[in-house]
Coordinates of C-alpha atoms in Angstrom, one line a residue:
M1 CA -28.7 -6.0 -5.4
S2 CA -27.7 -3.0 -4.3
K3 CA -28.3 0.6 -3.6
H4 CA -25.2 1.3 -2.1
L5 CA -22.5 -0.2 -4.7
T6 CA -18.7 0.2 -4.0
V7 CA -16.7 1.9 -6.2
P8 CA -14.3 -1.7 -5.6
Q9 CA -17.4 -3.6 -6.2
V10 CA -18.2 -2.2 -9.7
L11 CA -14.7 -2.1 -10.8
E12 CA -14.5 -5.9 -9.8
W13 CA -17.7 -6.6 -12.1
R14 CA -16.8 -9.7 -14.7
P15 CA -19.9 -8.7 -17.5
E16 CA -18.1 -11.0 -19.5
T17 CA -19.8 -14.0 -17.5
L18 CA -23.1 -12.8 -18.2
A19 CA -22.1 -13.3 -21.6
A20 CA -20.8 -16.4 -21.3
Q21 CA -24.0 -17.5 -18.5
A22 CA -26.3 -16.0 -22.4
S23 CA -24.0 -18.1 -24.8
E24 CA -24.9 -21.1 -22.0
W25 CA -28.7 -20.9 -21.7
D26 CA -29.0 -20.1 -25.8
R27 CA -27.2 -23.3 -25.7
Q28 CA -28.8 -25.2 -23.6
A29 CA -32.2 -23.8 -25.8
N30 CA -31.4 -24.6 -28.9
D31 CA -30.3 -28.2 -27.2
L32 CA -33.7 -28.7 -25.5
R33 CA -35.7 -27.1 -28.7
T34 CA -33.6 -29.9 -30.9
R35 CA -34.6 -32.6 -28.6
L36 CA -38.0 -31.6 -27.9
D37 CA -39.1 -31.0 -31.9
T38 CA -37.8 -34.7 -32.7
Q39 CA -39.6 -36.3 -29.6
W40 CA -42.9 -34.8 -30.9
R41 CA -42.0 -35.7 -34.6
A42 CA -41.4 -39.3 -33.0
V43 CA -44.5 -39.0 -31.2
D44 CA -47.3 -37.4 -33.5
G45 CA -46.3 -40.2 -36.0
S46 CA -47.2 -43.1 -33.6
H47 CA -50.8 -42.6 -34.3
E48 CA -50.8 -45.6 -37.2
T49 CA -47.9 -48.2 -35.4
W50 CA -49.4 -47.9 -31.8
K51 CA -53.4 -47.5 -31.4
G52 CA -55.2 -48.5 -28.1
A53 CA -55.9 -46.6 -24.4
S54 CA -52.1 -48.0 -24.0
G55 CA -50.8 -45.3 -27.2
E56 CA -53.4 -42.7 -25.9
A57 CA -51.8 -42.5 -22.6
M58 CA -48.3 -41.9 -24.4
R59 CA -49.3 -39.5 -26.3
A60 CA -51.0 -37.8 -23.4
R61 CA -48.3 -38.5 -21.1
F62 CA -46.0 -36.6 -24.0
E63 CA -47.9 -33.4 -24.2
Q64 CA -48.0 -33.0 -20.5
V65 CA -44.1 -33.1 -20.6
R66 CA -43.8 -31.0 -24.1
S67 CA -46.3 -28.5 -22.8
Q68 CA -44.8 -27.2 -19.6
T69 CA -41.0 -27.9 -21.8
L70 CA -41.7 -25.3 -24.1
K71 CA -42.2 -22.9 -20.5
V72 CA -39.0 -24.3 -19.8
L73 CA -37.6 -23.3 -23.5
D74 CA -39.5 -19.9 -22.9
A75 CA -37.8 -19.6 -19.2
L76 CA -33.9 -19.8 -21.0
E77 CA -34.5 -17.8 -24.0
R78 CA -35.8 -14.9 -21.7
G79 CA -33.1 -15.1 -19.2
R80 CA -30.5 -15.4 -22.2
D81 CA -32.0 -12.1 -23.8
A82 CA -32.3 -10.8 -20.1
A83 CA -28.2 -11.6 -19.9
R84 CA -27.0 -10.4 -22.7
L85 CA -28.8 -7.2 -22.0
A86 CA -26.9 -6.8 -18.7
N87 CA -23.3 -7.9 -20.0
L88 CA -23.8 -4.6 -22.0
S89 CA -25.6 -2.5 -19.0
F90 CA -22.7 -3.6 -16.9
V91 CA -20.0 -3.0 -19.4
S92 CA -21.5 0.3 -19.9
A93 CA -21.6 1.4 -15.9
R94 CA -18.1 -0.3 -15.0
S95 CA -16.5 1.7 -17.9
R96 CA -18.3 5.2 -16.7
V97 CA -17.0 4.0 -12.6
Q98 CA -14.0 3.5 -14.3
S99 CA -13.7 7.0 -16.3
T100 CA -14.9 9.5 -13.7
K101 CA -12.4 7.5 -11.4
A102 CA -9.7 7.8 -13.5
T103 CA -10.4 11.5 -13.9
A104 CA -10.7 12.0 -10.0
E105 CA -7.2 10.6 -9.9
G106 CA -6.2 12.6 -13.4
K107 CA -7.1 15.5 -11.4
L108 CA -4.6 14.6 -8.3
L109 CA -7.4 13.3 -6.2
E110 CA -7.9 10.2 -3.6
V111 CA -11.6 8.5 -4.7
N112 CA -12.7 6.8 -1.7
P113 CA -14.9 3.6 -1.6
D114 CA -17.7 5.2 -1.6
G115 CA -17.2 7.8 -4.2
T116 CA -16.1 10.6 -2.4
C117 CA -13.1 12.5 -3.9
E118 CA -10.8 13.8 -1.6
I119 CA -7.2 15.5 -1.8
P120 CA -4.6 13.2 -0.2
E121 CA -1.8 14.3 2.0
R122 CA 0.9 13.6 -0.2
V123 CA -0.5 16.4 -3.0
K124 CA -0.8 18.6 -0.3
Q125 CA 2.8 18.2 0.6
A126 CA 3.6 18.5 -3.2
I127 CA 1.3 21.6 -3.7
Y128 CA 3.4 23.0 -0.5
S129 CA 7.0 22.6 -2.0
A130 CA 5.8 23.4 -5.1
V131 CA 4.7 27.3 -4.3
N132 CA 7.8 27.3 -1.5
G133 CA 5.7 27.6 1.6
D134 CA 3.8 30.4 -0.1
A135 CA 0.5 30.6 1.9
N136 CA -1.7 32.5 -0.4
R137 CA -0.8 30.7 -3.2
Y138 CA -1.2 27.3 -1.6
S139 CA -4.6 28.1 -0.2
T140 CA -5.4 29.0 -3.6
A141 CA -4.5 26.0 -5.8
I142 CA -6.0 24.0 -2.5
A143 CA -9.6 25.7 -3.0
A144 CA -8.7 25.1 -6.6
L145 CA -8.8 21.5 -5.8
I146 CA -11.4 21.5 -3.4
V147 CA -14.3 22.9 -6.2
D148 CA -12.7 19.6 -8.4
A149 CA -12.9 17.3 -5.5
D150 CA -16.4 18.6 -5.5
T151 CA -17.9 18.2 -8.8
Q152 CA -15.8 14.4 -9.3
T153 CA -17.5 13.4 -6.2
A154 CA -20.7 14.3 -7.4
A155 CA -19.8 12.6 -10.8
M156 CA -18.9 9.5 -9.2
K157 CA -21.8 9.0 -6.9
Q158 CA -23.7 9.8 -10.2
A159 CA -22.0 6.7 -11.7
L160 CA -22.7 4.4 -8.5
A161 CA -26.3 5.3 -8.8
H162 CA -26.1 4.5 -12.5
A163 CA -24.5 1.0 -11.6
A164 CA -26.9 0.3 -9.0
D165 CA -29.4 1.0 -11.3
A166 CA -28.4 -1.8 -13.6
D167 CA -27.5 -4.1 -11.1
T168 CA -31.1 -3.9 -10.2
A169 CA -32.5 -3.8 -13.7
A170 CA -30.5 -6.9 -14.1
K171 CA -31.6 -8.7 -11.0
Q172 CA -35.3 -8.2 -11.5
A173 CA -34.8 -9.4 -15.6
I174 CA -33.3 -12.8 -14.8
E175 CA -35.5 -13.3 -12.1
A176 CA -38.8 -12.5 -14.0
A177 CA -37.2 -15.0 -17.2
F178 CA -37.3 -17.7 -14.3
A179 CA -40.3 -17.0 -12.1
D180 CA -42.7 -19.5 -13.7
L181 CA -40.7 -22.5 -14.5
P182 CA -42.8 -25.7 -13.9
N183 CA -42.1 -27.9 -11.1
S184 CA -41.8 -31.6 -10.2
E185 CA -45.4 -31.8 -10.1
A186 CA -46.4 -30.1 -13.4
L187 CA -44.3 -32.2 -15.2
G188 CA -46.1 -35.5 -13.8
N189 CA -42.8 -36.4 -11.9
S190 CA -42.7 -38.8 -8.6
S191 CA -39.2 -36.8 -7.3
P192 CA -37.2 -33.9 -8.8
T193 CA -34.0 -34.4 -10.3
V194 CA -31.4 -32.2 -8.2
T195 CA -28.6 -30.8 -9.9
P196 CA -25.2 -30.0 -7.9
T197 CA -24.3 -26.9 -7.1
P198 CA -20.3 -26.5 -6.2
K199 CA -19.8 -24.3 -3.1
E200 CA -18.9 -20.1 -4.1
P201 CA -15.1 -19.8 -3.9
P202 CA -14.4 -17.5 -0.5
K203 CA -14.4 -13.7 -0.8
N204 CA -11.4 -12.5 -0.6
G205 CA -9.6 -15.6 0.7
T206 CA -5.6 -16.0 2.2
P207 CA -4.0 -18.8 -0.5
E208 CA -4.4 -21.3 1.4
E209 CA -7.8 -20.6 2.0
N210 CA -8.6 -20.8 -1.5
R211 CA -6.5 -23.7 -1.6
K212 CA -8.3 -25.8 1.3
Y213 CA -12.2 -24.3 -0.7
W214 CA -10.7 -25.9 -4.0
D215 CA -9.4 -29.0 -2.3
S216 CA -13.0 -29.3 -0.8
L217 CA -14.5 -29.9 -4.0
T218 CA -15.2 -33.3 -5.3
N219 CA -14.1 -33.9 -9.4
E220 CA -17.5 -33.5 -10.4
E221 CA -17.9 -30.0 -8.9
K222 CA -14.5 -28.8 -9.8
A223 CA -14.8 -29.8 -13.7
L224 CA -18.5 -27.8 -13.1
M225 CA -16.8 -25.0 -11.7
L226 CA -14.3 -25.0 -14.7
S227 CA -16.5 -25.0 -17.5
T228 CA -19.3 -23.1 -15.6
Q229 CA -17.4 -20.2 -13.8
P230 CA -13.8 -20.1 -14.9
A231 CA -13.8 -16.6 -14.3
S232 CA -14.1 -16.9 -10.3
I233 CA -11.4 -19.5 -9.9
G234 CA -8.6 -18.6 -13.0
N235 CA -7.1 -16.0 -10.8
L236 CA -7.4 -17.7 -7.2
D237 CA -3.8 -17.7 -5.2
G238 CA -3.0 -20.6 -4.1
L239 CA -4.7 -23.0 -6.7
P240 CA -2.9 -25.4 -9.0
A241 CA -1.5 -23.8 -11.6
D242 CA -3.0 -26.2 -14.2
V243 CA -5.8 -25.4 -12.9
R244 CA -5.5 -21.7 -12.7
D245 CA -4.3 -22.0 -16.7
Q246 CA -7.1 -23.5 -18.0
A247 CA -9.8 -21.3 -16.4
N248 CA -7.7 -18.5 -17.6
R249 CA -7.5 -19.4 -21.2
E250 CA -11.1 -20.4 -21.6
V251 CA -11.7 -16.3 -20.0
L252 CA -9.3 -15.1 -22.5
R253 CA -11.0 -17.1 -25.4
T254 CA -14.6 -15.2 -24.3
E255 CA -12.8 -11.9 -23.6
Q256 CA -11.1 -11.5 -27.0
A257 CA -14.2 -12.6 -28.5
R258 CA -16.3 -10.0 -26.0
L259 CA -13.7 -7.3 -26.9
Q260 CA -13.8 -7.6 -30.6
R261 CA -17.3 -7.0 -30.6
E262 CA -17.3 -4.0 -28.8
V263 CA -14.5 -2.9 -30.6
D264 CA -17.0 -3.5 -33.9
T265 CA -19.6 -2.2 -32.4
L266 CA -17.2 1.1 -31.2
T267 CA -16.2 1.7 -34.5
S268 CA -19.1 2.0 -36.3
Q269 CA -20.8 4.0 -33.6
V270 CA -17.5 6.3 -34.0
N271 CA -17.9 6.5 -37.2
A272 CA -21.5 7.5 -37.3
N273 CA -20.2 10.0 -34.2
P274 CA -17.1 11.5 -35.3
K275 CA -16.9 14.3 -32.1
A276 CA -18.8 12.0 -29.8
V277 CA -15.2 12.0 -27.7
G278 CA -16.9 10.1 -25.3
L279 CA -17.2 7.0 -27.6
A280 CA -13.4 7.8 -29.4
Q281 CA -11.9 6.8 -26.0
Q282 CA -14.1 4.3 -25.2
L283 CA -13.3 2.8 -28.2
E284 CA -9.4 3.4 -27.8
D285 CA -9.2 1.7 -24.6
R286 CA -11.2 -1.4 -25.8
Q287 CA -8.6 -1.0 -28.8
R288 CA -5.6 -1.5 -26.1
R289 CA -7.4 -4.1 -24.3
L290 CA -7.8 -6.1 -27.3
A291 CA -4.3 -5.7 -28.2
D292 CA -3.4 -7.0 -24.8
V293 CA -5.8 -10.5 -25.3
K294 CA -3.8 -11.1 -28.4
A295 CA -0.8 -10.7 -27.1
I296 CA -1.6 -13.3 -23.8
Q297 CA -2.8 -15.3 -26.9
A298 CA 0.7 -15.1 -28.8
A299 CA 2.9 -15.6 -25.2
I300 CA 1.1 -18.7 -24.0
N301 CA 1.5 -20.5 -27.2
P302 CA 4.7 -20.2 -28.8
T303 CA 6.0 -21.7 -31.8
S304 CA 9.2 -23.6 -31.7
S305 CA 13.1 -20.9 -31.5
P306 CA 14.4 -20.0 -35.0
D307 CA 16.9 -23.2 -34.4
G308 CA 13.9 -25.9 -34.4
T309 CA 14.3 -25.4 -30.3
P310 CA 10.9 -26.5 -29.0
Q311 CA 9.5 -23.6 -26.3
T312 CA 8.8 -24.9 -22.5
P313 CA 5.0 -24.7 -22.4
R314 CA 3.3 -21.6 -20.7
K315 CA 0.7 -21.3 -17.9
L316 CA -1.4 -18.1 -17.7
L317 CA -1.6 -17.9 -13.7
L318 CA -3.6 -14.2 -13.6
L319 CA -5.9 -12.7 -16.0
D320 CA -7.7 -9.3 -15.5
T321 CA -9.2 -7.4 -18.8
E322 CA -11.1 -4.8 -16.9
S323 CA -10.7 -3.9 -13.0
G324 CA -7.4 -2.4 -13.8
R325 CA -6.4 0.8 -16.2
Q326 CA -4.5 -2.0 -18.4
V327 CA -4.6 -5.5 -18.6
R328 CA -2.9 -7.4 -16.6
A329 CA -1.4 -10.9 -17.1
A330 CA 1.2 -13.3 -15.6
V331 CA 2.4 -16.0 -17.5
A332 CA 5.1 -19.1 -16.0
V333 CA 7.2 -20.7 -17.9
G334 CA 7.3 -24.5 -16.6
D335 CA 5.4 -25.6 -13.8
P336 CA 6.1 -23.6 -10.6
D337 CA 3.7 -26.6 -9.0
N338 CA 6.6 -29.4 -9.1
A339 CA 9.7 -26.8 -9.8
D340 CA 12.4 -27.0 -7.2
H341 CA 13.2 -23.0 -8.0
I342 CA 10.8 -20.6 -9.0
S343 CA 11.5 -16.8 -9.9
V344 CA 8.5 -14.0 -10.3
T345 CA 10.0 -11.0 -12.0
T346 CA 8.0 -7.4 -12.3
P347 CA 8.3 -4.6 -14.4
G348 CA 8.2 -1.1 -14.0
L349 CA 8.2 1.9 -15.9
S350 CA 6.1 2.1 -19.6
T351 CA 5.9 -2.1 -19.6
N352 CA 2.1 -3.1 -20.6
V353 CA 0.6 -6.2 -21.9
R354 CA 0.8 -5.5 -25.4
E355 CA 4.2 -4.4 -25.5
S356 CA 6.2 -5.9 -23.2
L357 CA 4.6 -9.7 -22.2
G358 CA 5.9 -11.3 -24.8
S359 CA 9.5 -10.4 -24.6
M360 CA 8.9 -11.0 -21.0
V361 CA 8.6 -14.3 -21.4
G362 CA 11.0 -14.4 -23.9
E363 CA 13.5 -13.5 -21.3
A364 CA 11.8 -16.1 -18.5
E365 CA 12.4 -19.0 -21.1
T366 CA 16.1 -17.8 -21.5
L367 CA 16.2 -17.1 -17.4
K368 CA 14.8 -20.6 -17.0
R369 CA 17.3 -22.1 -19.3
E370 CA 20.8 -20.9 -17.6
S371 CA 19.2 -21.4 -14.0
E372 CA 18.9 -24.8 -15.1
R373 CA 22.0 -24.9 -16.7
Q374 CA 23.9 -23.7 -13.9
L375 CA 22.2 -26.8 -11.7
S376 CA 23.4 -29.3 -13.9
Q377 CA 26.8 -27.9 -13.5
D378 CA 26.6 -27.8 -9.9
G379 CA 25.5 -31.0 -9.7
R380 CA 21.9 -31.1 -9.4
P381 CA 20.7 -32.0 -12.9
G382 CA 17.3 -33.0 -10.9
E383 CA 16.6 -30.1 -10.5
T384 CA 13.9 -27.9 -11.7
V385 CA 13.0 -23.9 -12.5
A386 CA 10.1 -22.3 -13.3
T387 CA 9.8 -18.4 -13.9
V388 CA 7.1 -16.0 -14.1
A389 CA 6.5 -12.8 -15.9
W390 CA 4.0 -11.1 -13.7
I391 CA 2.0 -7.6 -15.0
G392 CA -0.7 -7.7 -12.1
Y393 CA -0.6 -4.1 -11.7
D394 CA -0.6 -1.0 -13.5
P395 CA 2.9 0.9 -13.6
P396 CA 3.1 4.0 -14.4
Q397 CA 3.0 4.8 -18.8
K398 CA 4.9 7.6 -20.4
T399 CA 1.9 9.3 -21.5
A400 CA 0.9 12.8 -20.3
L401 CA -1.4 11.8 -17.9
D402 CA 0.4 8.9 -16.0
I403 CA 4.2 10.0 -16.4
G404 CA 3.7 11.8 -13.4
N405 CA 2.9 8.4 -11.3
V406 CA 6.7 7.3 -11.8
A407 CA 7.4 9.9 -9.0
L408 CA 4.8 8.9 -6.8
E409 CA 4.5 5.3 -4.7
G410 CA 1.3 5.0 -5.0
R411 CA 1.2 2.3 -7.8
A412 CA 3.8 0.1 -5.9
D413 CA 1.1 0.3 -3.0
E414 CA -1.7 -0.4 -5.0
A415 CA 0.7 -3.8 -6.3
A416 CA 1.2 -4.6 -2.8
K417 CA -1.3 -7.2 -1.6
P418 CA -1.9 -8.6 -5.0
L419 CA 2.1 -9.1 -5.8
A420 CA 2.1 -11.0 -2.1
N421 CA -0.9 -13.0 -2.3
F422 CA 0.5 -14.3 -5.6
Y423 CA 4.2 -15.0 -3.8
E424 CA 2.1 -16.5 -0.9
G425 CA -0.3 -18.4 -3.3
L426 CA 2.8 -20.2 -5.7
D427 CA 4.3 -21.7 -2.4
T428 CA 1.2 -23.1 -1.4
A429 CA 0.3 -24.9 -4.6
S430 CA 3.6 -26.3 -5.1
N431 CA 4.0 -30.0 -4.5
K432 CA 7.3 -29.6 -3.6
N433 CA 7.9 -29.2 0.6
D434 CA 9.2 -25.7 0.4
P435 CA 10.1 -24.5 -2.9
H436 CA 13.0 -21.7 -3.5
L437 CA 11.4 -18.8 -4.2
T438 CA 13.0 -15.6 -6.1
A439 CA 12.1 -12.4 -6.5
L440 CA 13.0 -9.9 -9.0
G441 CA 12.1 -6.7 -9.4
H442 CA 13.1 -4.1 -12.0
S443 CA 13.3 0.0 -11.9
Y444 CA 9.5 1.2 -11.0
G445 CA 9.2 -2.6 -10.2
S446 CA 11.9 -2.9 -7.3
L447 CA 9.5 -0.7 -5.3
T448 CA 6.8 -2.7 -6.3
T449 CA 8.6 -5.3 -5.4
S450 CA 10.2 -4.2 -2.0
Q451 CA 6.5 -2.9 -0.9
A452 CA 5.0 -6.8 -1.5
L453 CA 7.7 -8.3 0.5
Q454 CA 6.4 -5.6 3.3
E455 CA 3.4 -6.3 2.9
N456 CA 4.3 -10.4 3.1
G457 CA 7.7 -11.5 2.7
N458 CA 7.4 -14.8 4.0
A459 CA 7.2 -16.7 0.8
V460 CA 10.5 -15.4 -0.4
D461 CA 13.7 -16.8 0.1
D462 CA 15.8 -14.2 -2.0
V463 CA 15.2 -10.7 -3.8
V464 CA 17.2 -9.2 -6.7
F465 CA 16.7 -5.4 -7.1
Y466 CA 18.2 -3.7 -10.2
G467 CA 17.7 -0.4 -11.9
S468 CA 16.4 0.7 -8.6
P469 CA 15.3 4.0 -7.5
G470 CA 14.7 3.3 -3.9
L471 CA 12.8 0.6 -2.0
G472 CA 10.4 2.6 -0.5
A473 CA 10.3 6.4 1.8
D474 CA 8.7 6.6 5.4
A475 CA 8.0 10.3 3.7
P476 CA 7.0 11.4 0.4
V477 CA 9.3 13.6 -1.4
P478 CA 8.1 14.7 -4.9
T479 CA 10.3 16.6 -7.3
Q480 CA 13.2 15.8 -5.0
L481 CA 16.1 16.7 -7.6
A482 CA 14.2 19.9 -7.4
Q483 CA 14.9 19.9 -3.7
P484 CA 18.3 19.8 -2.5
L485 CA 16.7 19.4 1.0
G486 CA 14.1 16.3 -0.2
W487 CA 17.5 15.0 -2.0
L488 CA 19.9 14.7 0.9
T489 CA 17.2 13.3 3.3
N490 CA 16.9 10.7 0.7
A491 CA 20.3 9.9 -0.3
T492 CA 21.5 9.8 3.4
G493 CA 19.2 6.7 4.4
I494 CA 17.5 9.0 7.1
N495 CA 14.1 8.2 4.5
D496 CA 15.0 4.9 4.0
E497 CA 11.5 2.7 4.9
V498 CA 13.8 -0.9 4.8
D499 CA 16.4 -0.2 7.4
T500 CA 17.3 -4.3 7.3
P501 CA 16.6 -7.7 5.7
A502 CA 13.9 -8.3 8.5
D503 CA 12.0 -5.8 7.0
L504 CA 11.2 -7.2 3.6
G505 CA 11.1 -10.9 5.7
L506 CA 14.0 -12.2 4.8
Q507 CA 17.4 -13.3 6.5
P508 CA 20.5 -11.2 5.8
G509 CA 22.6 -11.9 3.1
H510 CA 19.6 -12.9 0.8
V511 CA 18.9 -9.6 -0.4
Y512 CA 21.0 -8.6 -3.9
E513 CA 20.9 -5.7 -6.5
M514 CA 22.5 -5.1 -9.7
T515 CA 23.5 -1.7 -10.8
E516 CA 24.5 -1.7 -14.7
R517 CA 27.1 0.9 -16.2
I518 CA 25.4 4.4 -16.9
D519 CA 22.0 3.2 -15.2
P520 CA 20.6 7.0 -13.9
V521 CA 17.5 5.4 -12.6
A522 CA 19.6 3.2 -10.7
N523 CA 21.5 6.2 -8.6
M524 CA 18.5 8.2 -8.1
N525 CA 17.7 8.0 -4.4
G526 CA 14.2 8.5 -5.3
F527 CA 12.6 6.6 -2.8
G528 CA 15.0 6.4 0.2
R529 CA 18.3 5.7 -0.8
S530 CA 18.9 3.6 -3.9
P531 CA 19.4 0.2 -3.1
N532 CA 23.8 -0.1 -4.1
Q533 CA 24.0 2.6 -1.9
I534 CA 22.9 0.5 1.3
P535 CA 25.6 -1.1 3.1
W536 CA 23.6 -4.7 4.3
I537 CA 22.9 -5.1 0.5
T538 CA 24.6 -7.8 -1.3
H539 CA 25.9 -5.6 -4.7
L540 CA 26.9 -7.9 -7.2
G541 CA 29.2 -6.6 -10.2
T542 CA 27.9 -6.7 -13.9
G543 CA 31.5 -6.4 -15.6
E544 CA 32.3 -8.3 -18.0
V545 CA 33.4 -12.2 -16.9
T546 CA 34.2 -15.7 -18.1
V547 CA 32.9 -18.3 -16.8
D548 CA 34.4 -22.1 -18.1
G549 CA 35.2 -20.2 -21.2
T550 CA 31.7 -18.9 -21.8
T551 CA 32.1 -14.9 -21.7
Y552 CA 29.3 -12.9 -20.1
T553 CA 29.4 -9.4 -21.4
G554 CA 29.3 -5.9 -18.9
A555 CA 26.0 -3.6 -20.2
S556 CA 25.1 -0.2 -20.0
G557 CA 21.9 1.3 -19.5
H558 CA 18.5 0.7 -17.8
S559 CA 17.7 -1.8 -19.9
E560 CA 19.7 -4.5 -20.6
Y561 CA 19.7 -6.6 -17.5
P562 CA 17.9 -9.8 -18.2
R563 CA 18.6 -9.0 -21.8
T564 CA 21.0 -11.7 -24.3
D565 CA 24.0 -9.8 -25.7
P566 CA 23.9 -10.1 -29.7
S567 CA 27.3 -9.9 -29.9
T568 CA 27.5 -13.4 -28.1
G569 CA 24.2 -15.3 -28.3
Q570 CA 24.8 -15.7 -24.3
L571 CA 22.9 -13.7 -21.6
H572 CA 25.1 -10.3 -19.5
R573 CA 27.0 -10.7 -17.0
S574 CA 23.5 -9.0 -15.1
G575 CA 21.9 -11.9 -16.4
Y576 CA 24.1 -14.3 -15.7
N577 CA 23.7 -13.5 -11.9
L578 CA 19.6 -13.3 -12.0
A579 CA 20.3 -16.8 -12.7
A580 CA 22.6 -18.2 -9.8
V581 CA 20.6 -16.1 -7.8
V582 CA 17.2 -17.7 -8.9
A583 CA 18.9 -21.2 -9.0
G584 CA 19.8 -21.2 -5.1
I585 CA 23.8 -20.6 -6.2
P586 CA 24.8 -17.4 -5.0
D587 CA 28.0 -18.1 -4.9
N588 CA 28.4 -17.9 -9.1
A589 CA 27.6 -14.8 -9.0
T590 CA 29.5 -13.3 -5.9
N591 CA 32.7 -15.0 -6.9
P592 CA 32.2 -16.8 -10.9
N593 CA 35.3 -18.4 -10.7
R594 CA 35.7 -20.2 -7.3
S595 CA 36.6 -23.7 -7.5
R596 CA 33.4 -25.8 -8.1

């Protein structure tokens, strides 16, 4: 309980754990009632079969236990009801904080953890540039934003206060439900039974700390955590992939049921109140998230390929249905804990789980097979590959309110630490001494990948940027295309945030880029120079090539890099290159017809 909750704390709430706990208490109550009724009927029927002092003593003892057990039953039912109500209250409170924060951000404000809203420096710079340095117009625009900041600060404070009230009410209700539980003396027991309580995971732990925590648990404690607290361990970087997958699949199941209930409830409310804009917005949000969850279910439970070939097992390594602007997920194709080579693909503009995860996982399957084919051709058939599709952040979307973020580094900055931790977590969880890890970043996702590697690239061995608008700028230059001086600053490299491979935590010769024909994004110089204009980056050709009798065609445009050419049934040259780097055979990409 806290009267001073912060915005991140509320957004990290997982109300579904309250719903899961309510279901568990309900199950326990029903089981206890059934067992108690069965015993009561047996004891009641013993009057004719067990007479005398010993029979009366047995019945008296049972009645003592029964009367106290009824208190336990009552506590479980009251706790169940309190948890159900708390779940609804927490969902409402978190949604209010989330929507209020989104409104503030839509007004170009920065929301601090305590709820205060400020005008970011990058916005001030953008306004100054937009008005061409006119002091009067600049002051007018800033004054309007200050009014918005004050209004949104008040709204955020109210939303946080509402969340604190919900937190307090939930704590008091659950504590009251179990306040009068009988002790061992009331039950007539000589010694209490101790229920094992596993240690809690480290708060904001590093992948190494998370793994040490998990390894410190007994097998019984691990099983208990998976069965009772899957939401608290499924996203812990550094834990074994099988553990994360098992935990996240359980959370996914309960989340789909919860979101479906919320959609049904909100649909009824909207039908009854068609002019309630807030309800309609909540319904739209929940419908999107439900579609996201269903897309994850389809991605991790694949059917056979059209040709009957079985699909590689998938593992759900990340699941976050609530804290972001959209659902976040990461799916591995193969076994990253035992793979010799691992890749992580980070996508860009307009990517979301419901519309993109299925195709990304399909591309990951194809990338894995091609990488292993090249390994086999290279005389290393025993080496295996695992490929990961990572949508663990909120890429800018092509909506009126969000499209502007594609010109800013904010979303990439938000993703930097989570993605860096994910890389490190794969390395920590691996059963190999030092797995070969490749980071792949497409479009705005290349900027995100760059920011993550700058945060901590120690676990990564190679990176490929493709269709990249830039790797990061020292100073924001918004709407640079309309500002020749700003565009020139980026294009000349003066504004580059990344100057050497060491800035990415990598060795020379291990940074690659690809640019297809007619890809305007790859030549934008939007965030410093685009990688295809940086001389110390290895440039991989994307024109058609024939290798060992197989033709890999060139592609054009911004989106075809990892895709299969339907005319040949083979990857494009760019996809062949990706597989070569992922397999640790970059010479296949730089010199595809070399002697083997």
